Short mmCIF file of C-alpha atoms in Angstrom, two decimals:
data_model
loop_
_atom_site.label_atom_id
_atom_site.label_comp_id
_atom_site.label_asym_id
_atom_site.label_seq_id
_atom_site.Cartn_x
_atom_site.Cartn_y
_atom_site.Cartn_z
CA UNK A 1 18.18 6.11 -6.55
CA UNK A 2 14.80 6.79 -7.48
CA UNK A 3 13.16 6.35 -3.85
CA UNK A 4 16.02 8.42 -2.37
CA UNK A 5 14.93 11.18 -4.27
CA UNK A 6 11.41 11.24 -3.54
CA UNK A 7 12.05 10.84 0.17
CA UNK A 8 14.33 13.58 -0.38
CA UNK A 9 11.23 15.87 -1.87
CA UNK A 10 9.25 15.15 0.87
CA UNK A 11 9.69 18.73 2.60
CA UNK A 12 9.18 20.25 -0.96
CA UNK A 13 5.61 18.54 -1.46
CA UNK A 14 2.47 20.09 -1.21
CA UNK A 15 -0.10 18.39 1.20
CA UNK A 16 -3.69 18.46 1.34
CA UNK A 17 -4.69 21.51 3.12
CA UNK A 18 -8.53 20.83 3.67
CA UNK A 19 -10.67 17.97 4.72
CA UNK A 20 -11.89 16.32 1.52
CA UNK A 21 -12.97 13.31 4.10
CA UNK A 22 -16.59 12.38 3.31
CA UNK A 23 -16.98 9.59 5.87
CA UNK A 24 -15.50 8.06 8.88
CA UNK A 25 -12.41 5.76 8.92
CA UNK A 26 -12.71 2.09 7.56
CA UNK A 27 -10.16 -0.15 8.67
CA UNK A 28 -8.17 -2.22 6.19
CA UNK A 29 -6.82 -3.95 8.90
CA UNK A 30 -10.73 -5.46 10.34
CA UNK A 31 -11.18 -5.80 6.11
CA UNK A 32 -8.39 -8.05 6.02
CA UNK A 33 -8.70 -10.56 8.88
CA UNK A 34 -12.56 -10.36 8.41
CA UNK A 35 -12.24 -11.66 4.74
CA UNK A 36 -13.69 -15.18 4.28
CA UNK A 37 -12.82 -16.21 0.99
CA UNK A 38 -8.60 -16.14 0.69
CA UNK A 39 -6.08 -13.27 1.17
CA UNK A 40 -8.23 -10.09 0.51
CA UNK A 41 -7.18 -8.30 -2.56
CA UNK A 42 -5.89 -4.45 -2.00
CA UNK A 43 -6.71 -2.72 -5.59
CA UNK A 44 -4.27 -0.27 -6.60
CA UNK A 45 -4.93 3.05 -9.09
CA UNK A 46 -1.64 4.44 -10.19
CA UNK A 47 -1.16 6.16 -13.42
CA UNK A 48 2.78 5.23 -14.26
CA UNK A 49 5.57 3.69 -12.24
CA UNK A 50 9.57 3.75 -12.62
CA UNK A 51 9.54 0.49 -12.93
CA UNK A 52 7.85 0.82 -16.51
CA UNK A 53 4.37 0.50 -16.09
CA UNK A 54 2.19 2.75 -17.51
CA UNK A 55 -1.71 3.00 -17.34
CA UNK A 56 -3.07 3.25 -20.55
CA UNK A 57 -6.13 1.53 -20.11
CA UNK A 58 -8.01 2.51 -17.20
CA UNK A 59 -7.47 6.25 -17.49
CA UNK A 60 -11.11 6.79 -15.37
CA UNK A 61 -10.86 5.97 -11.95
CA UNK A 62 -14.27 5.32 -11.36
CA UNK A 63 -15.27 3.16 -14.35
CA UNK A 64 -12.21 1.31 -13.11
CA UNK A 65 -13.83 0.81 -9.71
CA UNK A 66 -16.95 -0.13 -10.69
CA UNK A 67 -15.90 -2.70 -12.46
CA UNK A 68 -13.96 -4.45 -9.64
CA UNK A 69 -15.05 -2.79 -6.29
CA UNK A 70 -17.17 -6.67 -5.58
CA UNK A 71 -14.03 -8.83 -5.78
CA UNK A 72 -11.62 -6.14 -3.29
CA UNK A 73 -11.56 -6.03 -0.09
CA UNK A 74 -9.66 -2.28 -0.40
CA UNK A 75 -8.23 0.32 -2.45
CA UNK A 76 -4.67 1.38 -2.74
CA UNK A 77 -4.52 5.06 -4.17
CA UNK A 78 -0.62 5.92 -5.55
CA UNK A 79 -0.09 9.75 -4.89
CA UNK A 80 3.22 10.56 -5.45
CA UNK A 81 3.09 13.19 -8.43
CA UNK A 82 6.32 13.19 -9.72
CA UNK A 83 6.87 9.95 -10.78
CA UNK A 84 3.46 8.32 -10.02
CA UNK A 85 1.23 10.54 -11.45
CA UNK A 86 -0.78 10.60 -8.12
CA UNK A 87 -3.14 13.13 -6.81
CA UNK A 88 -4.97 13.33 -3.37
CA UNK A 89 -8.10 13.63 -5.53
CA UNK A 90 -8.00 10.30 -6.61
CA UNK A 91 -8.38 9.23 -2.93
CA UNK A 92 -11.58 11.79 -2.78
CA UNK A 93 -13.11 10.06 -5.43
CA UNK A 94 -13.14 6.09 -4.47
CA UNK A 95 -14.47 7.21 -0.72
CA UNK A 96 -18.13 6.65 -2.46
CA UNK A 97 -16.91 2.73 -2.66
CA UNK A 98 -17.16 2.18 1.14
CA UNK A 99 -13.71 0.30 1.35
CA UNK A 100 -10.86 1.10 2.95
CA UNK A 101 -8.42 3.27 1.24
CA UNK A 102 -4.95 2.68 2.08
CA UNK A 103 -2.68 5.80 0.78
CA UNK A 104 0.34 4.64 -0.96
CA UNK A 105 3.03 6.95 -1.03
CA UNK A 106 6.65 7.81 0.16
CA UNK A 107 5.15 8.90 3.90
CA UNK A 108 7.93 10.49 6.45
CA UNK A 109 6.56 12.75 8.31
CA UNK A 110 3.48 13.37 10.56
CA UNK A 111 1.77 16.26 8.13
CA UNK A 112 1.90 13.54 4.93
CA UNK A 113 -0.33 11.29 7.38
CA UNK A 114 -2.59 14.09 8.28
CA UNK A 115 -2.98 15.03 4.52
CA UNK A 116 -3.29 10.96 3.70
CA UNK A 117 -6.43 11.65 6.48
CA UNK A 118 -8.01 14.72 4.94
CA UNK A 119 -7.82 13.29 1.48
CA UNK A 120 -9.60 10.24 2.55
CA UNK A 121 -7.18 7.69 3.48
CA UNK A 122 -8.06 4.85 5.95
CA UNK A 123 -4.22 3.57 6.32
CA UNK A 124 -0.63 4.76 5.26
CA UNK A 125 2.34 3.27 3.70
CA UNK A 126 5.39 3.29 6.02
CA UNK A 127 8.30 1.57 4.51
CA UNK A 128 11.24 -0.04 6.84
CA UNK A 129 14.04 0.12 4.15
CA UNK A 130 14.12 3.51 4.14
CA UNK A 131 12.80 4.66 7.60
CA UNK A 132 14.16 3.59 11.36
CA UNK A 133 12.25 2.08 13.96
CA UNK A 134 11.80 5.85 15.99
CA UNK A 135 10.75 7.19 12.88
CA UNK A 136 8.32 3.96 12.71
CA UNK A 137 7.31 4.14 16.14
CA UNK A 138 6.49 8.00 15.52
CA UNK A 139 4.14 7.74 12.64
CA UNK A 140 2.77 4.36 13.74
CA UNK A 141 1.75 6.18 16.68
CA UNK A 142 0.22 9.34 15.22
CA UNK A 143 -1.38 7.52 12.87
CA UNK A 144 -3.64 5.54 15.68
CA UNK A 145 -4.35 8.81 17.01
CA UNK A 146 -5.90 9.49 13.82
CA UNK A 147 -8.21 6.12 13.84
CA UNK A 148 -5.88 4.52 10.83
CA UNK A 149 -3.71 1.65 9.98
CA UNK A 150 -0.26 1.44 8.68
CA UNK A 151 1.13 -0.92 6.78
CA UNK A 152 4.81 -1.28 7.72
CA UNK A 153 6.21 -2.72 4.58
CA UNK A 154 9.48 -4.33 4.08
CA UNK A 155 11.74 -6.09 1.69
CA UNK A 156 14.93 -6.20 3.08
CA UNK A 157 15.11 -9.11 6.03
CA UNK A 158 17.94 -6.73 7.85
CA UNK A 159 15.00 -4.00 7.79
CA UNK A 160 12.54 -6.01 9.67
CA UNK A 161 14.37 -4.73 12.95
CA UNK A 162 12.75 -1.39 11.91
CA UNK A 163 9.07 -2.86 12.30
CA UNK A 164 7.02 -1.71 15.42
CA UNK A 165 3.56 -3.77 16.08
CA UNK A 166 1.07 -2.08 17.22
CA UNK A 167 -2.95 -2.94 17.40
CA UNK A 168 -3.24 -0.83 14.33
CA UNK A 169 -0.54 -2.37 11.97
CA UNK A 170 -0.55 -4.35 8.84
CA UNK A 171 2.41 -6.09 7.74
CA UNK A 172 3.43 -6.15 3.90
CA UNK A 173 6.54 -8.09 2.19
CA UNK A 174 7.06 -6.39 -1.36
CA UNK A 175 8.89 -8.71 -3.69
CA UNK A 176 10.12 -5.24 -5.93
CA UNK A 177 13.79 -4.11 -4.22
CA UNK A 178 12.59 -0.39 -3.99
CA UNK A 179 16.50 0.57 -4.11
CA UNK A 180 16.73 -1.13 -7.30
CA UNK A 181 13.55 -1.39 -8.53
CA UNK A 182 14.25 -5.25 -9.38
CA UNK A 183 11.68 -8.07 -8.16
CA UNK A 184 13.95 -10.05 -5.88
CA UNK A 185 11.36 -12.79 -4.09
CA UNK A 186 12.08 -14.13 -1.00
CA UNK A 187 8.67 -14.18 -0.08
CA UNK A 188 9.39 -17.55 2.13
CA UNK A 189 11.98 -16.56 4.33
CA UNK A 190 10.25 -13.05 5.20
CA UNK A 191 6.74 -14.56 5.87
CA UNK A 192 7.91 -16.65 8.53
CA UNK A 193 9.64 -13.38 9.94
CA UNK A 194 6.51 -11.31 9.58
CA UNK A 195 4.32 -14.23 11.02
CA UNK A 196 5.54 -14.14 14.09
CA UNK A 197 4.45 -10.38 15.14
CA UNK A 198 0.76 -12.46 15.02
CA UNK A 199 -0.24 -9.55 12.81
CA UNK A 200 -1.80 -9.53 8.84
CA UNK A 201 0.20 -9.93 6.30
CA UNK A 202 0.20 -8.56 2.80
CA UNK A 203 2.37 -9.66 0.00
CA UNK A 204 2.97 -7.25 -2.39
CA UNK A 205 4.23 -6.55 -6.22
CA UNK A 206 4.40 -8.55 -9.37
CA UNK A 207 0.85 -10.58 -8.56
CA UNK A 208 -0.24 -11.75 -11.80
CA UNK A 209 -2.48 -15.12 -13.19
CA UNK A 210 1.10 -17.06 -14.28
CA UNK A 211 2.71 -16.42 -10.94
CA UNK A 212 0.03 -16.53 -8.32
CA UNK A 213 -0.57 -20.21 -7.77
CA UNK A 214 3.37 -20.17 -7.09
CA UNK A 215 3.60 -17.72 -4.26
CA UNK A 216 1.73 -19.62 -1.53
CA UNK A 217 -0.82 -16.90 -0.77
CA UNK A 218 -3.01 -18.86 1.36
CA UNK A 219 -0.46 -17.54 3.88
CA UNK A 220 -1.21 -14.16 3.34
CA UNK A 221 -4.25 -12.11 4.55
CA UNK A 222 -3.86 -10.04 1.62
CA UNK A 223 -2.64 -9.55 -2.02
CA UNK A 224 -1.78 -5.57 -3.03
CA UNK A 225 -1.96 -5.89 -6.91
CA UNK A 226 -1.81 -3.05 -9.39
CA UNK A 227 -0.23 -2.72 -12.70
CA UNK A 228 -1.84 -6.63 -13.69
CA UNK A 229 -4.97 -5.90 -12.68
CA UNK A 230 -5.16 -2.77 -14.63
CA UNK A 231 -3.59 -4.17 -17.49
CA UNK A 232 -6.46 -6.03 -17.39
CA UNK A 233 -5.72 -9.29 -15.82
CA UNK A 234 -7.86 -11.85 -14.97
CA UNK A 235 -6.30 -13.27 -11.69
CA UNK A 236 -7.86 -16.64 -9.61
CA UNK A 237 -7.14 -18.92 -7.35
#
C-alpha cells in the first residue's frame, strides 16, 4: 500500500535542516473555533496525489494564494516528495499570508515535527490508522512543546482508540480510506465519536460544490479542501 510505503521512507527522508521560520506560531486551532461565519476552510497546495489528482492549473503558489487567502481561515501545505510533489519551501513561501499553516505529511517521528517547525508550519498531521496511541501521545506532546497543533486525523472508527486530546489538538475525519485510497463516508457515525473529546473538528477529502450541502458541515469547525478548490471550484454554502 501506498501509505505503507511512505511511512516506511520516513527514516530515508531528508528534513529541513535550518530555520526558514519568518514569524511566530499561529494557531489553527484559535483560527478554527474563532471563525464566525461556518466551518473555517483549511486550503490545501499539493502538486499531484495517488489518488489521481494532478495540479495543472495553479502551478504558482502564490498567485494561488492571493486569490483565495480572504475566504480561508488556513493553509494546508502537502510535502511529501515522492508522491506529492511537496517541498518544505512551499511552506516558506505562504508564511507572508499570516494564517496558520498546518503541514500535511506522513509525520512519525519527533525530527519531521521539528522540520514541519523550521519550515514554517503552525500544526502537523498525525494520522491514527497508521500510528498507536504512545506514538500519538509522543508527538502530540512534543509538538506543544513546540507552540503547535496537531490534527489527529482518523478514518477508521476502530482507530479512534489511538486519539489522545490534548489543549493543543484538532480533530479531523477524512472520508478517503488512506489504505485504499477509496472515499468510504461515514462522516455521521465518526462525528458523533469525535464530538465527544469537546475538541474541533475537521472533515476532510472529496469537498466539492455537488456534495457539500450533503455532508452536514455546520457540524464541523472546519472543511480541509484541496484538489476542488484548485481545480478551480467554486464552493458555497
Amino acid at each position: 500500500m501506498i501509505v505503507d510505503e511512505i511511512y516506511s521512507k520516513n527514516s530515508e527522508r531528508k528534513l529541513q535542516e535550518f530555520n526558514m521560520r519568518e514569524r511566530g506560531i499561529i494557531s489553527l486551532k484559535d483560527a478554527l473555533e474563532k471563525n464566525q461565519n461556518g466551518p473555517g476552510i483549511i486550503a490545501e497546495y499539493k502538486r499531484k496525489s495517488p489518488s489521481g489528482f494532478s495540479n495543472k492549473s495553479n502551478t504558482d503558489i502564490l498567485k494561488y494564494f492571493d486569490g483565495i487567502q480572504r475566504i480561508i481561515a488556513g493553509i494546508s501545505i502537502l510535502t511529501e516528495p515522492q508522491y506529492f510533489g511537496g517541498t518544505p519551501l512551499d511552506a516558506e513561501a505562504v508564511q507572508c499570508y499570516n494564517k496558520p499553516i498546518l503541514i500535511k505529511d506522513f509525520i512519525s517521528s519527533e525530527s519531521m515535527i521539528k522540520s514541519s517547525y523550521m519550515s514554517g508550519g503552525d500544526a502537523f498531521l498525525l494520522i491514527c490508522d497508521f500510528l498507536d496511541y504512545a506514538s500519538i501521545k509522543k508527538l502530540v506532546q512534543y509538538g506543544k512543546k513546540l507552540g503547535m497543533d496537531a490534527l489527529v486525523e482518523v478514518h477508521d472508527p476502530a482507530s479512534v482508540k489511538n486519539i489522545f486530546p490534548d489543549e493543543n489538538v484538532i480533530l479531523g475525519y477524512n472520508r478517503r480510506n488512506l489504505k485504499t485510497l477509496k472515499m468510504e463516508d461515514n462522516s455521521e457515525e465518526m462525528y458523533d465519536n469525535l464530538k465527544s473529546y469537546g475538541l474541533p473538528v475537521v472533515l476532510e477529502s472529496g469537498i466539492n460544490h455537488e456534495n457539500i450541502n450533503k455532508l452536514h458541515i455546520e457540524k464541523y469547525q472546519g472543511l480541509l479542501i484541496g484538489s476542488s478548490l484548485l481545480s478551480g471550484d467554486t464552493i458555497r454554502w
